[in-house]
Short mmCIF file of C-alpha atoms in Angstrom, two decimals:
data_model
loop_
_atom_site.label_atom_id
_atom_site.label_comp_id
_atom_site.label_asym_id
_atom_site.label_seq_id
_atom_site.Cartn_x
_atom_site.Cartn_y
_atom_site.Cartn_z
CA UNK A 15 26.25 -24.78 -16.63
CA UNK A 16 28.32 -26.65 -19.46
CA UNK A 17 30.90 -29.27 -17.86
CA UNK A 18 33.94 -30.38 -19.90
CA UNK A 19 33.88 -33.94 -19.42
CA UNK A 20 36.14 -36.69 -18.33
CA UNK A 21 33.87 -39.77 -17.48
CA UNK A 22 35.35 -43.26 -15.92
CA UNK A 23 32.89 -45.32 -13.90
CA UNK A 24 32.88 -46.46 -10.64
CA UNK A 25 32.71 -50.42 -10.09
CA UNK A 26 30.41 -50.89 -6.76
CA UNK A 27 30.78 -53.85 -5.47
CA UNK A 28 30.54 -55.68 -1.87
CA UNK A 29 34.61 -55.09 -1.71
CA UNK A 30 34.78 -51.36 -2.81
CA UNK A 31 34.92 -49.56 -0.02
CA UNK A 32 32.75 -46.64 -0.85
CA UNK A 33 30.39 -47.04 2.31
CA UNK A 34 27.36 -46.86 0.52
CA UNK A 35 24.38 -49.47 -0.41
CA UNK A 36 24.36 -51.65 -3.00
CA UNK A 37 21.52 -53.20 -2.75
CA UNK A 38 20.04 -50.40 -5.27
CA UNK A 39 21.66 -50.83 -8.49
CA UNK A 40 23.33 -47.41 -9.52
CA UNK A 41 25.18 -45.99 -12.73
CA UNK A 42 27.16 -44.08 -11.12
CA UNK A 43 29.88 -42.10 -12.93
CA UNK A 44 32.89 -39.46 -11.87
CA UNK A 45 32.44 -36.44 -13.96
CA UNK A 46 35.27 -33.39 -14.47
CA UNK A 47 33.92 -29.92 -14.73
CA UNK A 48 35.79 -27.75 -17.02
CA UNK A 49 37.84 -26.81 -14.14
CA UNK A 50 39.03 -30.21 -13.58
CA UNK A 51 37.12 -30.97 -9.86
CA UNK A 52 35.65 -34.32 -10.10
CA UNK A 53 32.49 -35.17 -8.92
CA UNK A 54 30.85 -39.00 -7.99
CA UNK A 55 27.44 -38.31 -10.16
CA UNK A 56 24.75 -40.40 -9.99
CA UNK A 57 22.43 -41.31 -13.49
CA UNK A 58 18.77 -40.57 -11.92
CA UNK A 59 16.60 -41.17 -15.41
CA UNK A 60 16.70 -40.55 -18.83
CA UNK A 61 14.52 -38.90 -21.76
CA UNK A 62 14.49 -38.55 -24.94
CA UNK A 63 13.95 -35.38 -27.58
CA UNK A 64 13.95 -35.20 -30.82
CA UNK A 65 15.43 -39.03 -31.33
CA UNK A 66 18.22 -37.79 -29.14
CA UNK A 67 18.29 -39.93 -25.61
CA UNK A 68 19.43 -38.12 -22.67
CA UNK A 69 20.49 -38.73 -19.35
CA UNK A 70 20.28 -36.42 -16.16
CA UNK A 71 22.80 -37.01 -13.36
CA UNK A 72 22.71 -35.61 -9.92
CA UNK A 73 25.92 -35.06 -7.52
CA UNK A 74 25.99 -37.93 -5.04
CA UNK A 75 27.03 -35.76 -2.29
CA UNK A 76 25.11 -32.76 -2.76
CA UNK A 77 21.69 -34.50 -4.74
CA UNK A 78 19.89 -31.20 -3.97
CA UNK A 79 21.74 -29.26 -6.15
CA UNK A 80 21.18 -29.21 -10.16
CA UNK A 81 21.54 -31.50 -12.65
CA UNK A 82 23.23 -32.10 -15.11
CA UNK A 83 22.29 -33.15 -18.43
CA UNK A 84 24.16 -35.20 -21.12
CA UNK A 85 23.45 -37.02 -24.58
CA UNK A 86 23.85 -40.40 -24.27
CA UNK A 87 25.17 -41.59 -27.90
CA UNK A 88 26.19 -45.20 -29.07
CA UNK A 89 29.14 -46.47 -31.16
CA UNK A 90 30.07 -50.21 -31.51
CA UNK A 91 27.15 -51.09 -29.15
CA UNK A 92 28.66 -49.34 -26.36
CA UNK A 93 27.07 -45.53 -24.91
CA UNK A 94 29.32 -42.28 -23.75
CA UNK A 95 27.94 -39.29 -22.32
CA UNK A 96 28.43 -36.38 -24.23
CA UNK A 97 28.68 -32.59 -23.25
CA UNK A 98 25.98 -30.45 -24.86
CA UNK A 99 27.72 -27.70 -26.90
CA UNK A 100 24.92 -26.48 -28.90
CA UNK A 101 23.21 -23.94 -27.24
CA UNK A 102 19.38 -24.84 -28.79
CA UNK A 103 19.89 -27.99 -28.09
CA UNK A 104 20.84 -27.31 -24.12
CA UNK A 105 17.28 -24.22 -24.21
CA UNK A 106 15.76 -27.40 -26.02
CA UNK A 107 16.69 -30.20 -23.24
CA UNK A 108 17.02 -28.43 -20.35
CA UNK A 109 13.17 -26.80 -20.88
CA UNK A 110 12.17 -30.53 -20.80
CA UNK A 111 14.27 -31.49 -17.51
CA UNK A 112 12.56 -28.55 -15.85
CA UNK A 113 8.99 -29.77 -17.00
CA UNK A 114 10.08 -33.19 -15.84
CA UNK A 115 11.46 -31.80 -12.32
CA UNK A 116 7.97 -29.81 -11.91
CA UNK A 117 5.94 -32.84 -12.50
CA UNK A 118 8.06 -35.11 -10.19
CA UNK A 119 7.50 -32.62 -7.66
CA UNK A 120 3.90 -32.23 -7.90
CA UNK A 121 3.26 -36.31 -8.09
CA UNK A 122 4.87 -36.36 -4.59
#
């Protein structure tokens, strides 16, 4: 699934009143499908491809379901996540999440 994005993230803090531990140091992010239902998503690693970096983010509530993958690019040393429009580059990236996914879950 390709999500339109809208990306603003979420400042955890001691005072934020999310109710959840912040002890663990998070990027957590709120992400807009294309039909405008946010989401609190969760950066769980990166990878890169083809001198492209990439991050995969999982739904905080719901981290069974898929992930989702975005290009992480750079401009004025700052990084945005970026939808992934071209479809060889999602066959390209996405065939490496799933080899990354398999291995995680035979290491465990």
């Amino acid at each position: 699934m390709k999500w339109g994005i809208t990306l603003s993230e979420h400042k955890h803090d001691d005072n934020c009143g999310c109710g959840h531990d912040h002890e663990q140091e998070e990027h957590v992010f709120m992400v807009s499908d294309e039909d405008g239902v946010e989401r609190e998503m969760v950066m769980v690693f990166t990878f890169e491809s083809e001198n492209q970096v990439y991050a995969v983010l999982l739904d905080r509530n719901n981290p069974e379901s898929d992930g989702i993958i975005f290009r992480i690019e750079e401009e004025n040393d700052e990084a945005f996540l970026v939808g992934i429009e071209d479809d060889q580059e999602w066959d390209r990236v996405t065939k490496i999440y799933e080899e990354i996914a398999l291995q995680e879950n035979n290491s465990q």
